[in-house]
């Protein structure tokens, strides 16, 4: 993990000259047959009732999947470059989270690895951008957008995700009950978010 925690040094840029944006030329970037194959496995990884089957699908996609990884229901790996995903031992990717390894822009597309460290946790609905490394034991709160590296052991939340500050009693200030449940920490209740619910908990079946 780099000192400045910037993902941009690890993202590869692929210029797409000519008319149209880079997405209109996607068949030059990736074989349509391969993308179709990936899509079927991504679909299975999202809805399969068994964690073993989800891990099998991820490995067939080319992702590096460690021991005891938990991939939540409806969580989505990158469909174009899933082989750029690394999930270390006992990492958790929560319900409806998305790991992106590509960005289609106007004049270029970019690709980058996403690394989720050992025992790291990604909350429900979070999005991780290409080139991001999430350190061992780190936590990403629900519905966060992760645009930069997360150091080991740190908890981040928000859009874009930023480190959570600690309150005097050792709890995480500003973290709602739902977000605390998703990150695995107990936080202060945020009354301004009463009545909100961000989805199902991470699946733990095996």
Tab-separated table of C-alpha atoms in Angstrom:
chain	number	residue	atom	x	y	z
A	1	UNK	CA	0.000	0.000	0.000
A	2	UNK	CA	1.475	3.359	-1.044
A	3	UNK	CA	2.212	6.093	1.449
A	4	UNK	CA	-0.200	8.603	-0.148
A	5	UNK	CA	-2.900	5.941	-0.475
A	6	UNK	CA	-3.573	6.995	-4.071
A	7	UNK	CA	-5.141	4.474	-6.445
A	8	UNK	CA	-4.201	6.408	-9.568
A	9	UNK	CA	-0.638	5.126	-9.764
A	10	UNK	CA	-1.998	1.566	-10.042
A	11	UNK	CA	-4.656	2.278	-12.671
A	12	UNK	CA	-3.694	1.553	-16.290
A	13	UNK	CA	-4.955	3.964	-18.941
A	14	UNK	CA	-5.984	2.693	-22.368
A	15	UNK	CA	-6.599	5.472	-24.950
A	16	UNK	CA	-9.475	4.945	-27.398
A	17	UNK	CA	-8.941	7.394	-30.297
A	18	UNK	CA	-11.634	8.076	-32.833
A	19	UNK	CA	-15.289	8.977	-32.726
A	20	UNK	CA	-17.442	7.956	-29.807
A	21	UNK	CA	-16.640	7.387	-26.154
A	22	UNK	CA	-14.573	4.491	-24.867
A	23	UNK	CA	-17.622	2.407	-23.925
A	24	UNK	CA	-18.792	2.429	-27.537
A	25	UNK	CA	-15.550	0.579	-28.373
A	26	UNK	CA	-15.816	-1.986	-25.570
A	27	UNK	CA	-15.627	-4.950	-27.966
A	28	UNK	CA	-12.067	-3.877	-28.807
A	29	UNK	CA	-11.188	-3.986	-25.125
A	30	UNK	CA	-12.711	-7.360	-24.249
A	31	UNK	CA	-14.086	-10.292	-26.208
A	32	UNK	CA	-17.904	-10.269	-26.228
A	33	UNK	CA	-17.877	-14.050	-25.726
A	34	UNK	CA	-15.707	-13.665	-22.644
A	35	UNK	CA	-17.961	-10.945	-21.245
A	36	UNK	CA	-21.021	-13.140	-21.846
A	37	UNK	CA	-19.292	-16.036	-20.035
A	38	UNK	CA	-18.362	-13.693	-17.190
A	39	UNK	CA	-21.921	-12.386	-16.962
A	40	UNK	CA	-23.346	-15.863	-16.357
A	41	UNK	CA	-20.843	-16.513	-13.564
A	42	UNK	CA	-21.411	-13.045	-12.077
A	43	UNK	CA	-25.145	-13.750	-12.027
A	44	UNK	CA	-24.556	-17.057	-10.238
A	45	UNK	CA	-22.160	-15.451	-7.755
A	46	UNK	CA	-24.876	-12.896	-6.924
A	47	UNK	CA	-27.753	-15.310	-6.262
A	48	UNK	CA	-26.271	-18.718	-5.386
A	49	UNK	CA	-27.499	-19.887	-1.947
A	50	UNK	CA	-24.147	-21.448	-1.053
A	51	UNK	CA	-20.995	-19.545	-0.138
A	52	UNK	CA	-18.941	-22.421	-1.552
A	53	UNK	CA	-20.670	-22.027	-4.914
A	54	UNK	CA	-20.177	-18.260	-4.869
A	55	UNK	CA	-16.461	-18.707	-4.185
A	56	UNK	CA	-16.270	-21.287	-7.000
A	57	UNK	CA	-17.882	-18.817	-9.412
A	58	UNK	CA	-15.469	-16.064	-8.407
A	59	UNK	CA	-12.480	-18.344	-8.949
A	60	UNK	CA	-13.824	-19.425	-12.344
A	61	UNK	CA	-14.016	-15.726	-13.215
A	62	UNK	CA	-10.296	-15.483	-12.484
A	63	UNK	CA	-10.525	-13.679	-9.148
A	64	UNK	CA	-8.058	-14.627	-6.417
A	65	UNK	CA	-10.146	-15.883	-3.496
A	66	UNK	CA	-8.603	-16.797	-0.154
A	67	UNK	CA	-9.781	-19.214	2.516
A	68	UNK	CA	-13.087	-18.493	4.229
A	69	UNK	CA	-14.097	-15.530	2.059
A	70	UNK	CA	-17.769	-14.535	2.468
A	71	UNK	CA	-19.383	-13.058	-0.656
A	72	UNK	CA	-22.788	-11.549	0.163
A	73	UNK	CA	-26.008	-12.036	-1.781
A	74	UNK	CA	-26.378	-9.628	-4.743
A	75	UNK	CA	-22.744	-8.491	-4.400
A	76	UNK	CA	-21.284	-7.840	-7.853
A	77	UNK	CA	-17.721	-8.378	-9.088
A	78	UNK	CA	-16.470	-6.528	-12.152
A	79	UNK	CA	-17.925	-8.221	-15.254
A	80	UNK	CA	-15.189	-7.099	-17.671
A	81	UNK	CA	-12.016	-7.684	-15.638
A	82	UNK	CA	-12.934	-9.869	-12.623
A	83	UNK	CA	-9.450	-11.389	-12.737
A	84	UNK	CA	-8.163	-8.126	-11.230
A	85	UNK	CA	-9.967	-8.817	-7.931
A	86	UNK	CA	-8.089	-10.269	-4.953
A	87	UNK	CA	-9.951	-11.305	-1.796
A	88	UNK	CA	-7.653	-12.283	1.069
A	89	UNK	CA	-8.482	-14.889	3.718
A	90	UNK	CA	-11.753	-14.394	5.646
A	91	UNK	CA	-12.660	-11.125	3.910
A	92	UNK	CA	-16.355	-10.198	3.835
A	93	UNK	CA	-18.054	-8.465	0.918
A	94	UNK	CA	-21.536	-7.457	2.038
A	95	UNK	CA	-24.984	-7.516	0.453
A	96	UNK	CA	-25.229	-5.626	-2.868
A	97	UNK	CA	-21.647	-4.307	-2.712
A	98	UNK	CA	-19.816	-3.722	-6.017
A	99	UNK	CA	-16.114	-4.140	-6.799
A	100	UNK	CA	-15.199	-2.271	-9.999
A	101	UNK	CA	-11.955	-2.917	-11.859
A	102	UNK	CA	-12.647	-0.667	-14.858
A	103	UNK	CA	-13.855	2.817	-15.760
A	104	UNK	CA	-15.058	3.738	-19.252
A	105	UNK	CA	-14.434	7.446	-19.914
A	106	UNK	CA	-14.716	9.628	-23.015
A	107	UNK	CA	-11.250	9.211	-24.574
A	108	UNK	CA	-9.913	6.254	-22.623
A	109	UNK	CA	-10.823	3.403	-20.354
A	110	UNK	CA	-8.943	2.514	-17.189
A	111	UNK	CA	-8.324	-0.775	-15.435
A	112	UNK	CA	-6.974	-1.451	-11.970
A	113	UNK	CA	-6.758	-4.193	-9.366
A	114	UNK	CA	-8.997	-4.214	-6.317
A	115	UNK	CA	-7.494	-5.886	-3.253
A	116	UNK	CA	-9.547	-6.664	-0.137
A	117	UNK	CA	-7.231	-7.549	2.725
A	118	UNK	CA	-7.386	-10.383	5.200
A	119	UNK	CA	-10.426	-10.120	7.509
A	120	UNK	CA	-11.436	-6.817	5.911
A	121	UNK	CA	-15.168	-6.048	5.711
A	122	UNK	CA	-17.160	-4.194	3.045
A	123	UNK	CA	-20.675	-3.154	4.085
A	124	UNK	CA	-23.921	-3.481	2.155
A	125	UNK	CA	-24.252	-1.365	-0.976
A	126	UNK	CA	-20.673	-0.070	-0.893
A	127	UNK	CA	-18.822	0.591	-4.163
A	128	UNK	CA	-15.053	0.136	-4.505
A	129	UNK	CA	-13.321	1.813	-7.470
A	130	UNK	CA	-10.464	0.411	-9.587
A	131	UNK	CA	-6.978	0.472	-8.094
A	132	UNK	CA	-8.149	0.575	-4.477
A	133	UNK	CA	-6.525	-1.536	-1.763
A	134	UNK	CA	-8.457	-2.213	1.441
A	135	UNK	CA	-6.037	-3.179	4.184
A	136	UNK	CA	-6.179	-6.150	6.519
A	137	UNK	CA	-8.855	-5.796	9.182
A	138	UNK	CA	-10.223	-2.592	7.650
A	139	UNK	CA	-13.965	-1.868	7.428
A	140	UNK	CA	-16.059	-0.009	4.866
A	141	UNK	CA	-19.467	1.190	6.108
A	142	UNK	CA	-22.659	0.485	4.183
A	143	UNK	CA	-23.414	2.597	1.077
A	144	UNK	CA	-19.925	4.105	0.988
A	145	UNK	CA	-17.970	5.007	-2.170
A	146	UNK	CA	-14.327	3.979	-1.763
A	147	UNK	CA	-12.115	6.166	-3.967
A	148	UNK	CA	-8.800	5.724	-2.156
A	149	UNK	CA	-6.880	3.081	-0.231
A	150	UNK	CA	-8.046	2.113	3.245
A	151	UNK	CA	-5.175	1.468	5.665
A	152	UNK	CA	-5.143	-1.743	7.715
A	153	UNK	CA	-7.526	-1.656	10.662
A	154	UNK	CA	-9.204	1.607	9.670
A	155	UNK	CA	-12.954	2.166	9.315
A	156	UNK	CA	-14.236	4.459	6.568
A	157	UNK	CA	-17.713	5.721	5.685
A	158	UNK	CA	-19.420	8.152	3.348
A	159	UNK	CA	-19.369	9.376	-0.254
A	160	UNK	CA	-16.492	9.563	-0.818
A	161	UNK	CA	-15.428	7.328	2.071
A	162	UNK	CA	-13.395	9.017	4.799
A	163	UNK	CA	-11.944	7.712	8.081
A	164	UNK	CA	-14.343	7.597	11.022
A	165	UNK	CA	-13.252	9.578	14.059
A	166	UNK	CA	-13.287	7.863	17.459
A	167	UNK	CA	-15.337	9.211	20.359
A	168	UNK	CA	-14.032	9.334	23.900
A	169	UNK	CA	-15.724	6.117	25.005
A	170	UNK	CA	-14.095	4.070	22.254
A	171	UNK	CA	-17.147	3.983	19.992
A	172	UNK	CA	-17.149	5.260	16.421
A	173	UNK	CA	-18.805	8.677	16.337
A	174	UNK	CA	-21.374	9.419	13.645
A	175	UNK	CA	-21.977	5.779	12.702
A	176	UNK	CA	-25.614	4.727	12.603
A	177	UNK	CA	-26.771	1.421	14.102
A	178	UNK	CA	-27.273	-0.105	10.655
A	179	UNK	CA	-23.836	1.018	9.480
A	180	UNK	CA	-22.264	-0.261	12.697
A	181	UNK	CA	-23.824	-3.659	12.108
A	182	UNK	CA	-22.444	-3.752	8.553
A	183	UNK	CA	-18.907	-2.789	9.581
A	184	UNK	CA	-18.836	-5.024	12.647
A	185	UNK	CA	-18.456	-2.147	15.092
A	186	UNK	CA	-20.794	-0.629	17.648
A	187	UNK	CA	-21.367	3.063	16.922
A	188	UNK	CA	-23.353	5.987	18.256
A	189	UNK	CA	-26.942	6.177	17.088
A	190	UNK	CA	-27.566	8.896	14.503
A	191	UNK	CA	-31.165	10.017	15.093
A	192	UNK	CA	-31.239	11.875	11.787
A	193	UNK	CA	-31.217	8.488	10.039
A	194	UNK	CA	-34.037	6.908	12.048
A	195	UNK	CA	-36.341	4.788	9.944
A	196	UNK	CA	-33.753	4.041	7.238
A	197	UNK	CA	-32.791	0.508	6.389
A	198	UNK	CA	-30.078	-0.383	3.893
A	199	UNK	CA	-30.739	-4.070	3.266
A	200	UNK	CA	-29.993	-7.550	4.427
A	201	UNK	CA	-26.988	-8.577	6.523
A	202	UNK	CA	-24.039	-10.453	5.072
A	203	UNK	CA	-24.859	-14.090	4.379
A	204	UNK	CA	-22.941	-16.585	6.488
A	205	UNK	CA	-24.120	-19.903	5.139
A	206	UNK	CA	-21.528	-22.416	3.941
